[in-house]
N, CA, C and O of each residue as an XYZ file, in Angstrom:
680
protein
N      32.000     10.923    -24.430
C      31.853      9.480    -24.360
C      30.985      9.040    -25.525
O      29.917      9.587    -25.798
N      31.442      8.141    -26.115
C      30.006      7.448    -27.120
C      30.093      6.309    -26.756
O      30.445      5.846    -25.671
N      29.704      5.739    -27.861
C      28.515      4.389    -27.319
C      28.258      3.580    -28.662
O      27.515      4.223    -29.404
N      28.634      2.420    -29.168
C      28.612      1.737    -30.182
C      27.227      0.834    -30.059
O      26.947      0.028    -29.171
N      26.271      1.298    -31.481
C      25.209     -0.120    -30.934
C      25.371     -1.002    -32.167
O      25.707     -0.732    -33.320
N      24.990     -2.264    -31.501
C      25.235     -3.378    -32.821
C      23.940     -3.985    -32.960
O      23.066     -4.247    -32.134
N      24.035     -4.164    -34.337
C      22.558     -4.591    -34.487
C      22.026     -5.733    -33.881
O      22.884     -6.613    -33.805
N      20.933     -6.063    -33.415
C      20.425     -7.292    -32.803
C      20.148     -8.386    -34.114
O      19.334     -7.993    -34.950
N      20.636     -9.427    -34.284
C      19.392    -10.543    -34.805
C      18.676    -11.446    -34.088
O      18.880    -11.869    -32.950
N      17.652    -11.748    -35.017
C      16.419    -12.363    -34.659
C      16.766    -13.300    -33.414
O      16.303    -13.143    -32.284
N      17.682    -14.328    -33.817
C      17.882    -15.675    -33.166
C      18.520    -15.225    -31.995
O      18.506    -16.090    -31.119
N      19.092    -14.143    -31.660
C      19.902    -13.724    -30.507
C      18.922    -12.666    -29.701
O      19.415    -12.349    -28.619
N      18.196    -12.314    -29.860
C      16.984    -11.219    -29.008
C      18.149    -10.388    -28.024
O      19.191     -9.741    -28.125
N      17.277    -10.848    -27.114
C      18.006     -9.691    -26.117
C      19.128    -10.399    -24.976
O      20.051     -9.874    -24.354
N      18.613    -11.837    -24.995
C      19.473    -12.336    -24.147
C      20.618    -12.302    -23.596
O      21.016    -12.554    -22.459
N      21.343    -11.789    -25.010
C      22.843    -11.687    -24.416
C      23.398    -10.567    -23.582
O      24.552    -10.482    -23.163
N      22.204     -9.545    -23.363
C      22.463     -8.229    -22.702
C      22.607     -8.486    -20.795
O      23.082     -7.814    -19.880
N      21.700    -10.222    -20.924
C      21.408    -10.186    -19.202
C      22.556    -11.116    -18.762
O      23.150    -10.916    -17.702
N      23.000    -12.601    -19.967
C      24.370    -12.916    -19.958
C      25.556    -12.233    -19.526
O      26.586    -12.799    -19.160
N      25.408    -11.246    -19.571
C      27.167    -10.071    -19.613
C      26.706     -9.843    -17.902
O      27.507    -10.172    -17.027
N      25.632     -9.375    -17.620
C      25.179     -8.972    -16.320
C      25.488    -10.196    -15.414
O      26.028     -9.832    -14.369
N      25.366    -11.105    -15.475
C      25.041    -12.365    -14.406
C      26.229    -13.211    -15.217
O      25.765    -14.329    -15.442
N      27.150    -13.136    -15.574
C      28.214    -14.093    -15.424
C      28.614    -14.024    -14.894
O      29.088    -15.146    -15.074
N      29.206    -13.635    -13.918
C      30.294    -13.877    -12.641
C      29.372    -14.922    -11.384
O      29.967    -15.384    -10.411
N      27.525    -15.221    -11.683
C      27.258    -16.072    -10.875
C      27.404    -17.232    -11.432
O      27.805    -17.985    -10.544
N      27.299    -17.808    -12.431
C      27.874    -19.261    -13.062
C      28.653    -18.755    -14.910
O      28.222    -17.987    -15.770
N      29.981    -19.679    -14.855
C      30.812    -19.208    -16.098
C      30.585    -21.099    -16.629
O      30.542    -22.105    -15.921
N      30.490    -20.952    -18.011
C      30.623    -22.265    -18.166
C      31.531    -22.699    -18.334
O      31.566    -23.566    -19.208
N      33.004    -22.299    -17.479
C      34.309    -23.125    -17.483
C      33.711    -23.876    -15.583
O      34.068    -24.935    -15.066
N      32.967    -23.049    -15.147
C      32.760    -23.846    -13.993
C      32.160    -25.345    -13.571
O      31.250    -25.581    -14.365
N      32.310    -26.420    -12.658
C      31.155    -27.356    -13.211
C      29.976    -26.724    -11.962
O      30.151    -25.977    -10.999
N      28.733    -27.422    -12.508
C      27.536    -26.855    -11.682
C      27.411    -26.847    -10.441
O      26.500    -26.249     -9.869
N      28.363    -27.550     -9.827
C      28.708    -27.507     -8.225
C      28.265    -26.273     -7.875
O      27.631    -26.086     -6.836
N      28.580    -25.290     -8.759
C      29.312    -23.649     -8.085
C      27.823    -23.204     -7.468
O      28.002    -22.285     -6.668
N      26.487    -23.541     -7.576
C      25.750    -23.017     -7.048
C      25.095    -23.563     -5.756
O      24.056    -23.034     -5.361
N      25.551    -24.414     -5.196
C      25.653    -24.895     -3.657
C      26.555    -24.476     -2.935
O      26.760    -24.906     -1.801
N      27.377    -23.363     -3.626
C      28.709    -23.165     -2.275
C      27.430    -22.029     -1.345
O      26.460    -21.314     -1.594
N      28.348    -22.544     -0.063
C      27.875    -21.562      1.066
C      28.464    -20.300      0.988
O      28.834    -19.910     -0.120
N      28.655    -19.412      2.224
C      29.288    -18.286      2.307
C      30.257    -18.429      2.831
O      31.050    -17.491      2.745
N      30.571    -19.358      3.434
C      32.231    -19.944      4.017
C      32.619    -20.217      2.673
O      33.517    -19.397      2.485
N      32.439    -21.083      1.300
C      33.021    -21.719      0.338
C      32.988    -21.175     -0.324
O      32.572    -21.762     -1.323
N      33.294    -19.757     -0.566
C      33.402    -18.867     -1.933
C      34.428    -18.108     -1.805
O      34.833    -17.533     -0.795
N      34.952    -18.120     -3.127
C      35.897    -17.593     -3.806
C      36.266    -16.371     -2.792
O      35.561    -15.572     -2.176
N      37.579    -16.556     -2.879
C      38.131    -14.911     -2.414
C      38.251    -13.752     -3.556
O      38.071    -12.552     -3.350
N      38.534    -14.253     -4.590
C      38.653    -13.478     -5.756
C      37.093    -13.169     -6.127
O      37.104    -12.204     -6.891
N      35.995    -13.529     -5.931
C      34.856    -13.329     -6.619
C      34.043    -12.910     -5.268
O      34.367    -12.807     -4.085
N      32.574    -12.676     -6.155
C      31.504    -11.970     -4.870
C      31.305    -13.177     -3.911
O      31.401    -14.380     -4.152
N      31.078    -12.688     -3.043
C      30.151    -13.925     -1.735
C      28.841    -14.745     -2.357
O      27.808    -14.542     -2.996
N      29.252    -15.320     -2.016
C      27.862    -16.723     -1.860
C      26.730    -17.112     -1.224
O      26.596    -18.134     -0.550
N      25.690    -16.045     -1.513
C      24.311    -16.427      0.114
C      24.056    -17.198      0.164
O      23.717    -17.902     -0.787
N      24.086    -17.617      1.776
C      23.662    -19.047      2.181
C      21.975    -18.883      1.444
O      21.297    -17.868      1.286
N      21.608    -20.696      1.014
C      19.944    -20.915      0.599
C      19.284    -20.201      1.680
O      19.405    -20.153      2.904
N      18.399    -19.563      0.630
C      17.446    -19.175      2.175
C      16.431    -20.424      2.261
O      16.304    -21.467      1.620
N      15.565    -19.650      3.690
C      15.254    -20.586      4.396
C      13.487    -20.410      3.913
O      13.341    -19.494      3.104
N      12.488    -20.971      4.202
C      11.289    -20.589      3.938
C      10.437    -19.438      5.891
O      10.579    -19.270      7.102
N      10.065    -19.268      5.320
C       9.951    -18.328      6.457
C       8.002    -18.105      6.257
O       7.171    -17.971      5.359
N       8.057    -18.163      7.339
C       6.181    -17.690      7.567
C       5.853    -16.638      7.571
O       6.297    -15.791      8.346
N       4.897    -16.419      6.601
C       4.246    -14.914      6.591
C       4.343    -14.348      8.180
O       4.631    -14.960      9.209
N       4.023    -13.082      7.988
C       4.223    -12.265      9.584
C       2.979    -11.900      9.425
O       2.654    -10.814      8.946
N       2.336    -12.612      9.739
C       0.343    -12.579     10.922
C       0.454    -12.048     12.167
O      -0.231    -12.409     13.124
N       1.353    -11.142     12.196
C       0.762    -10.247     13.474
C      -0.011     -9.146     13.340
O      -0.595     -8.952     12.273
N      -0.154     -8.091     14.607
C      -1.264     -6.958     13.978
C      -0.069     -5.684     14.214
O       1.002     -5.597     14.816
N      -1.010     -4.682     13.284
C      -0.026     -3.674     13.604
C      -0.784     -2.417     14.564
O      -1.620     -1.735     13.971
N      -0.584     -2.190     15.623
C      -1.705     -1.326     16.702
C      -1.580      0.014     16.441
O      -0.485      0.407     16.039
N      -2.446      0.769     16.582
C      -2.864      1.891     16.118
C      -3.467      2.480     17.127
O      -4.464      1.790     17.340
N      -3.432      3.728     18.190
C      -3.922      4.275     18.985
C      -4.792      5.840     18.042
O      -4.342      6.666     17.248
N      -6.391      5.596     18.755
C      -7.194      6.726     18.366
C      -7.131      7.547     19.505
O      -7.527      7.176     20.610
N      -6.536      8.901     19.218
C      -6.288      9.710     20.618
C      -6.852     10.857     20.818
O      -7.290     11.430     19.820
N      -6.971     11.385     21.898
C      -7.630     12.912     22.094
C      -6.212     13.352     22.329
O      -5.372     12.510     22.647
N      -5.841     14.826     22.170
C      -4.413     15.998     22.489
C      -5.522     16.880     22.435
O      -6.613     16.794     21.872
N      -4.934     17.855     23.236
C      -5.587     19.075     23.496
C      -4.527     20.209     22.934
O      -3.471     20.309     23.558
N      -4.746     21.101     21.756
C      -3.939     22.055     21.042
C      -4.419     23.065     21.108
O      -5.609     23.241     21.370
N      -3.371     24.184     20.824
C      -3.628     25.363     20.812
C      -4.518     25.495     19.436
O      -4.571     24.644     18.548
N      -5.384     27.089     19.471
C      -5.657     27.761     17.738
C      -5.103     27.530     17.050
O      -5.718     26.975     16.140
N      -3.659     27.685     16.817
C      -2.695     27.709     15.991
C      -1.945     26.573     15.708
O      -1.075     26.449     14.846
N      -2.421     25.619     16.638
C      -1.669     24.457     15.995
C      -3.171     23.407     15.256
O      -3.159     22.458     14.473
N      -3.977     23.915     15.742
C      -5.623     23.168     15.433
C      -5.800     23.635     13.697
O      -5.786     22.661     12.943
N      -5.954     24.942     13.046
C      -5.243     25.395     11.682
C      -4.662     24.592     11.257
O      -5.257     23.890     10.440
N      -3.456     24.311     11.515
C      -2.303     23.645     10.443
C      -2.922     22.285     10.728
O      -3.056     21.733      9.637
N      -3.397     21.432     11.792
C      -3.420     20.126     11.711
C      -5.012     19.607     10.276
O      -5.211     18.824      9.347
N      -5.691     20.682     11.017
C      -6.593     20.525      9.758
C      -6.379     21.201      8.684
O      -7.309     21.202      7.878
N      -5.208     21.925      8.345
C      -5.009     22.237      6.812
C      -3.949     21.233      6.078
O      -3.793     21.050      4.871
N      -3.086     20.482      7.483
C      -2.109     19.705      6.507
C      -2.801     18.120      7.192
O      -2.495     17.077      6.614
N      -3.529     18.080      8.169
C      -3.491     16.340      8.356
C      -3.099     15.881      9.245
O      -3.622     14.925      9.818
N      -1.746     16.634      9.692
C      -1.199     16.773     10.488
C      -0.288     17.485     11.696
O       0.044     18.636     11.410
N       0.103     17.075     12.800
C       0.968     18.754     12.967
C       2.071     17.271     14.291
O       1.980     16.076     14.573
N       3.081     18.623     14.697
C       3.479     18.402     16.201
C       3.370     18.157     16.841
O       2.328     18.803     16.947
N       3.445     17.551     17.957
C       3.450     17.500     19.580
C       4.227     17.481     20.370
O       5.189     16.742     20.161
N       4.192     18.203     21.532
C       5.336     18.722     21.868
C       5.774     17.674     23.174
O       4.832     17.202     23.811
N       6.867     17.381     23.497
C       7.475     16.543     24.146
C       7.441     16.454     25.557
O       7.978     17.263     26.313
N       6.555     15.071     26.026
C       6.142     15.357     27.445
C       4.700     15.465     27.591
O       3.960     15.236     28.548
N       4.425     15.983     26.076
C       2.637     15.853     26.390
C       1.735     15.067     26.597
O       1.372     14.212     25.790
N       1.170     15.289     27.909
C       0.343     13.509     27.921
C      -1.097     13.587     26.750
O      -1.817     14.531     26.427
N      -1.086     12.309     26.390
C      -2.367     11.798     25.178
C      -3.327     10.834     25.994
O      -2.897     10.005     26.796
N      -4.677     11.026     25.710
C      -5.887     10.546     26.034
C      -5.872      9.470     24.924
O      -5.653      9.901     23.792
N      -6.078      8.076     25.067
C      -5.952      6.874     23.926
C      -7.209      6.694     24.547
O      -7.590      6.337     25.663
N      -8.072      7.272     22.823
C      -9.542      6.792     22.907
C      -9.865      5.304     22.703
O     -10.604      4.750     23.517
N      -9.392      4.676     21.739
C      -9.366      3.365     21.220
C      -7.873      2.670     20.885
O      -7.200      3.223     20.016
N      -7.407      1.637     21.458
C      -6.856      0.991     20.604
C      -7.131     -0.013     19.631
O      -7.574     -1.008     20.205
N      -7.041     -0.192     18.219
C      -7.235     -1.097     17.459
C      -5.968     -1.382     16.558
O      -4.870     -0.832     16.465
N      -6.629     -2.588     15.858
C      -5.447     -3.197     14.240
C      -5.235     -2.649     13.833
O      -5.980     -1.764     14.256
N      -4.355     -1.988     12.723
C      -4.782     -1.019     11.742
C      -5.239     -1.619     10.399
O      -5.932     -1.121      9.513
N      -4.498     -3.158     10.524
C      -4.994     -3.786      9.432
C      -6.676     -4.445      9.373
O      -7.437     -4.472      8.406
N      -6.887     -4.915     10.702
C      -8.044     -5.364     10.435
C      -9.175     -4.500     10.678
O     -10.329     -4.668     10.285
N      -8.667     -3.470     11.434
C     -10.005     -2.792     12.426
C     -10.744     -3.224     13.545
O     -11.945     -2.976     13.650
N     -10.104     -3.856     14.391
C     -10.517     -4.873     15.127
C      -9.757     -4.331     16.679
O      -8.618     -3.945     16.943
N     -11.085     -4.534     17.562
C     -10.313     -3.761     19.204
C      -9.369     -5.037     19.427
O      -9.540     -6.244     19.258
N      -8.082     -4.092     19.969
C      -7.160     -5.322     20.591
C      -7.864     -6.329     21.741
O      -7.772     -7.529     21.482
N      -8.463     -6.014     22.813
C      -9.078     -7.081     23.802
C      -9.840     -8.116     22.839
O      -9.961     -9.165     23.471
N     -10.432     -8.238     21.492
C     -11.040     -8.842     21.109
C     -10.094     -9.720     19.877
O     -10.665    -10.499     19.114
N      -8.544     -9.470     19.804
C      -7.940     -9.882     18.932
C      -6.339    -10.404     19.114
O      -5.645    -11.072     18.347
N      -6.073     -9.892     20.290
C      -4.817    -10.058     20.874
C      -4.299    -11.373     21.272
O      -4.848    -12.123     22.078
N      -3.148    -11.607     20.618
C      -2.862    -13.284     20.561
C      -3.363    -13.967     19.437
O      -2.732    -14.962     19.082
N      -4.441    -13.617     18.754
C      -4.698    -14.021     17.253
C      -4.051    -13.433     16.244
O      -3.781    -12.232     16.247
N      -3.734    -14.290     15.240
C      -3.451    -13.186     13.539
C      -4.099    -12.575     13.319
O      -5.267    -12.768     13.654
N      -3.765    -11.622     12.719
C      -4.282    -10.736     11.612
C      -4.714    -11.235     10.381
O      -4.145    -11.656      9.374
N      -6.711    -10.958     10.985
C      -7.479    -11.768      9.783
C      -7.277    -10.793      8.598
O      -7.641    -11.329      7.551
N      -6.635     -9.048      8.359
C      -6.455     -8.879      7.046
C      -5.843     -9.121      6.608
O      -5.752     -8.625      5.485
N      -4.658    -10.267      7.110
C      -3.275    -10.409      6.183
C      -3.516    -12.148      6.024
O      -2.644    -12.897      5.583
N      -4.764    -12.559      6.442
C      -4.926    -13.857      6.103
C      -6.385    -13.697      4.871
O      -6.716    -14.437      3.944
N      -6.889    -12.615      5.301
C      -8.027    -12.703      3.836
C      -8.979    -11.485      4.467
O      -9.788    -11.444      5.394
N      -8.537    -10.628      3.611
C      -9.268     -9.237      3.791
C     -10.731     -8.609      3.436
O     -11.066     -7.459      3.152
N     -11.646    -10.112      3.596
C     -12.828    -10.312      2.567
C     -13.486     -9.179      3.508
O     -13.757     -8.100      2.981
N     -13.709     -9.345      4.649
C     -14.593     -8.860      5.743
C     -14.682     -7.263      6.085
O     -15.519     -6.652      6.749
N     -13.479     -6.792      5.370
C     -13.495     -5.520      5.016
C     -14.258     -4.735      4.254
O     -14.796     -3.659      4.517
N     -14.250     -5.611      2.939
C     -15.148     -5.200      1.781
C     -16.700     -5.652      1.829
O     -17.371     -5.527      0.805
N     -17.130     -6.045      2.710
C     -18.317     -6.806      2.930
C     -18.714     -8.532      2.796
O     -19.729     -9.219      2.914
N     -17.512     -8.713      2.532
C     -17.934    -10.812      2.272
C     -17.398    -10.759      0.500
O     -16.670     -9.849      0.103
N     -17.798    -11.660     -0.243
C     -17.652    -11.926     -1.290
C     -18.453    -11.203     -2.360
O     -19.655    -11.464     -2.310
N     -18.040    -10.263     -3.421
C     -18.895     -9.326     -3.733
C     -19.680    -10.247     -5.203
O     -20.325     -9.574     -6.007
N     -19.565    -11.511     -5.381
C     -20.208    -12.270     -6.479
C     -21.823    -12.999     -5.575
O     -22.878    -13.450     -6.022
N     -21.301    -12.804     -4.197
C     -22.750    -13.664     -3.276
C     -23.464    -12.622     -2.488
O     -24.659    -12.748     -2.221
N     -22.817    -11.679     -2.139
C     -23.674    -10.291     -1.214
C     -24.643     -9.876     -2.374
O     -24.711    -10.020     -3.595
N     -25.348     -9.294     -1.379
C     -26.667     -8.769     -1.986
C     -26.278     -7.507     -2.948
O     -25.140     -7.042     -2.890
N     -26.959     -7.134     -3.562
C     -26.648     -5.749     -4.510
C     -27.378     -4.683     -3.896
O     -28.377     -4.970     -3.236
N     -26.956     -3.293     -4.042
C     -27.409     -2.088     -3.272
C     -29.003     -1.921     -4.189
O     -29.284     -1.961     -5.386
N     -29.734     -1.741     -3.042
C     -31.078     -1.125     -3.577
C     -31.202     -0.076     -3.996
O     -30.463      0.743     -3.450
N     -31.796      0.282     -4.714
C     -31.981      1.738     -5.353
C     -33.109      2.331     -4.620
O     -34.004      1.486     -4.603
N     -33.531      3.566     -3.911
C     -35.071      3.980     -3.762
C     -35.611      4.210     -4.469
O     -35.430      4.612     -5.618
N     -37.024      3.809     -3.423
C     -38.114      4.007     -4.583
C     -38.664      5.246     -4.162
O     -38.857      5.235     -2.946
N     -39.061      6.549     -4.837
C     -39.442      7.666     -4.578
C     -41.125      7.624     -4.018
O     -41.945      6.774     -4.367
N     -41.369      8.713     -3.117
C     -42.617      7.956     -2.481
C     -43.708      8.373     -3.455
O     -43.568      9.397     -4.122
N     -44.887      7.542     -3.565
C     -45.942      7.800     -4.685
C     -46.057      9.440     -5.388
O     -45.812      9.696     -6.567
N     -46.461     10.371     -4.412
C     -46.762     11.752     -5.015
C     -45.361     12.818     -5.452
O     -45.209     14.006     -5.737
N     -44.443     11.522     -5.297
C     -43.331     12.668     -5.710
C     -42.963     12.769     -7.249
O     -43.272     11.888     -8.051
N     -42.161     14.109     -7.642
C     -42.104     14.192     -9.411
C     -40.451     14.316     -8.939
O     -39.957     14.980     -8.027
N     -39.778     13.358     -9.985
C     -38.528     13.555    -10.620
C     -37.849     14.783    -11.289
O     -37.158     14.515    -12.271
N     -37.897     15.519    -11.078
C     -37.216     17.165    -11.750
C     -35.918     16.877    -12.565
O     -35.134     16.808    -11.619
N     -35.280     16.697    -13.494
C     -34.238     16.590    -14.017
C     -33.249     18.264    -13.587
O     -33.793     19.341    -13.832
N     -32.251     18.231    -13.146
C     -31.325     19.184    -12.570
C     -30.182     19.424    -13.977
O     -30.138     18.850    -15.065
N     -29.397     20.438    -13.435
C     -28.637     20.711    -14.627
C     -27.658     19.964    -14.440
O     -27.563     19.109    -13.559
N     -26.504     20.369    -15.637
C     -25.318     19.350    -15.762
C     -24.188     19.903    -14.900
O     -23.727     21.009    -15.182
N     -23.707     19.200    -13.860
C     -22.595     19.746    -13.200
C     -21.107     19.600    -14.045
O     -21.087     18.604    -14.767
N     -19.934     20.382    -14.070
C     -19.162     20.347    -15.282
C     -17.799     20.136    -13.712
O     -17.481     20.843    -12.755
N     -17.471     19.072    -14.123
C     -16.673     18.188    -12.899
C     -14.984     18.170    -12.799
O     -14.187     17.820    -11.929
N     -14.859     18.780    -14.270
C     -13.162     18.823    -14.632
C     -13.194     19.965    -15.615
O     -14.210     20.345    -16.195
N     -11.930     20.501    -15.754
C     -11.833     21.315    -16.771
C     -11.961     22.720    -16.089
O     -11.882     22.712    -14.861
N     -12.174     24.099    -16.802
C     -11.532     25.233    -16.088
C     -12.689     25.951    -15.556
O     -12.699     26.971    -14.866
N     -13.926     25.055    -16.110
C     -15.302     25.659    -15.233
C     -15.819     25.117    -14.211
O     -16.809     25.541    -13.614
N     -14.985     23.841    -13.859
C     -15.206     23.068    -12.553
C     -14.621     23.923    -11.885
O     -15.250     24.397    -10.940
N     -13.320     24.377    -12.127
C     -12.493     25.125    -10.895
C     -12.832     26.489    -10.846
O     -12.588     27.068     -9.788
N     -13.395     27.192    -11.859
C     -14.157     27.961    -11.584
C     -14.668     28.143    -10.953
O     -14.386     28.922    -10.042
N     -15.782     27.487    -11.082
C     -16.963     26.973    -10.445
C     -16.821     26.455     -8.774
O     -17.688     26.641     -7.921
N     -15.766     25.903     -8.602
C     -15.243     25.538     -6.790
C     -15.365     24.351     -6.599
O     -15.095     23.906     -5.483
N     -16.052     23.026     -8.211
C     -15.899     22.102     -7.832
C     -14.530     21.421     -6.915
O     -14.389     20.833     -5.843
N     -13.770     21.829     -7.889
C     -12.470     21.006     -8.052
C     -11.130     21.097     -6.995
O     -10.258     20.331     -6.587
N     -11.648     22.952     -6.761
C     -10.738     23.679     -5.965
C     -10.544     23.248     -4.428
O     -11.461     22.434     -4.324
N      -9.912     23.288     -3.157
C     -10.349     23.101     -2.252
C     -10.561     24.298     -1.415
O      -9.823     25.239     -1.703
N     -11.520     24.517     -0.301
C     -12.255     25.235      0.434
C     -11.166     26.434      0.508
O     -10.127     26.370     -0.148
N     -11.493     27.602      1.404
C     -10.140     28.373      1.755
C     -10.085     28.160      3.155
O      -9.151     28.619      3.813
């Protein structure tokens, strides 16, 4: 297969590449009517016509999240803390420590029937507005203590992993 390219000029950019793509939604033998037809009023010979959409309201609901106790074997306790996750086997009853949002963090009895304040403004997460909150204090070391300067920890590279920064545990 090949492939012919033609040179671009200036006055023509790229435009005409998205023209070739999207003509079959308006041709200028058409008059401008053509972009009010419904999906009943379109062409049999050509693609369908989506009806206008409609405006639609954000979805402010919450999404619930159960914190649970399961009781596992050795062998399945391993894999859940080496991958994050594991199985459960079908039929097993679960202890639901907490239910909450997942978006807001918020107990359902204290939120249920309200939106979801993180999908209306997620300030309260991060602490409030970070231009008006206070700034983190630094300590102050207590009078008789001395500052020791420590060595340089080497954080990337093949003496971090050496070293076990980088690596994870066994």
């Amino acid at each position: 297969m090949t492939t012919a390219i033609a040179p671009l000029s200036s006055e023509t950019g790229r435009s005409h590449l998205q023209e070739s793509l999207f003509s079959w939604l308006t041709s200028e033998t058409e008059p401008a009517a053509a972009e009010t037809k419904t999906l009943g009023d379109s062409d049999p010979d050509g693609p369908p016509v989506a009806p206008p959409a409609e405006e639609t309201k954000p979805d402010l609901s919450h999404v619930w999240v159960v914190a649970a106790e399961i009781e596992v074997a050795p062998k399945i306790a391993k894999v859940a803390d080496y991958r994050g996750s594991f199985k459960a086997t079908g039929g097993q009853r679960i202890d639901a420590l907490e239910v909450y949002c997942k978006g807001c963090r918020r107990p359902y009895d204290e939120v249920t029937g309200k939106d979801c304040a993180a999908k209306i403004d997620n300030r309260h997460l991060i602490g409030g507005d970070p231009s008006v909150r206070a700034k983190r204090k630094i300590p102050v070391p207590p009078r008789n203590a001395r500052v020791i300067p420590g060595g340089h920890i080497q954080r990337r590279g093949i003496e971090a992993y050496v070293g076990g920064v980088s690596r994870p545990p066994r």
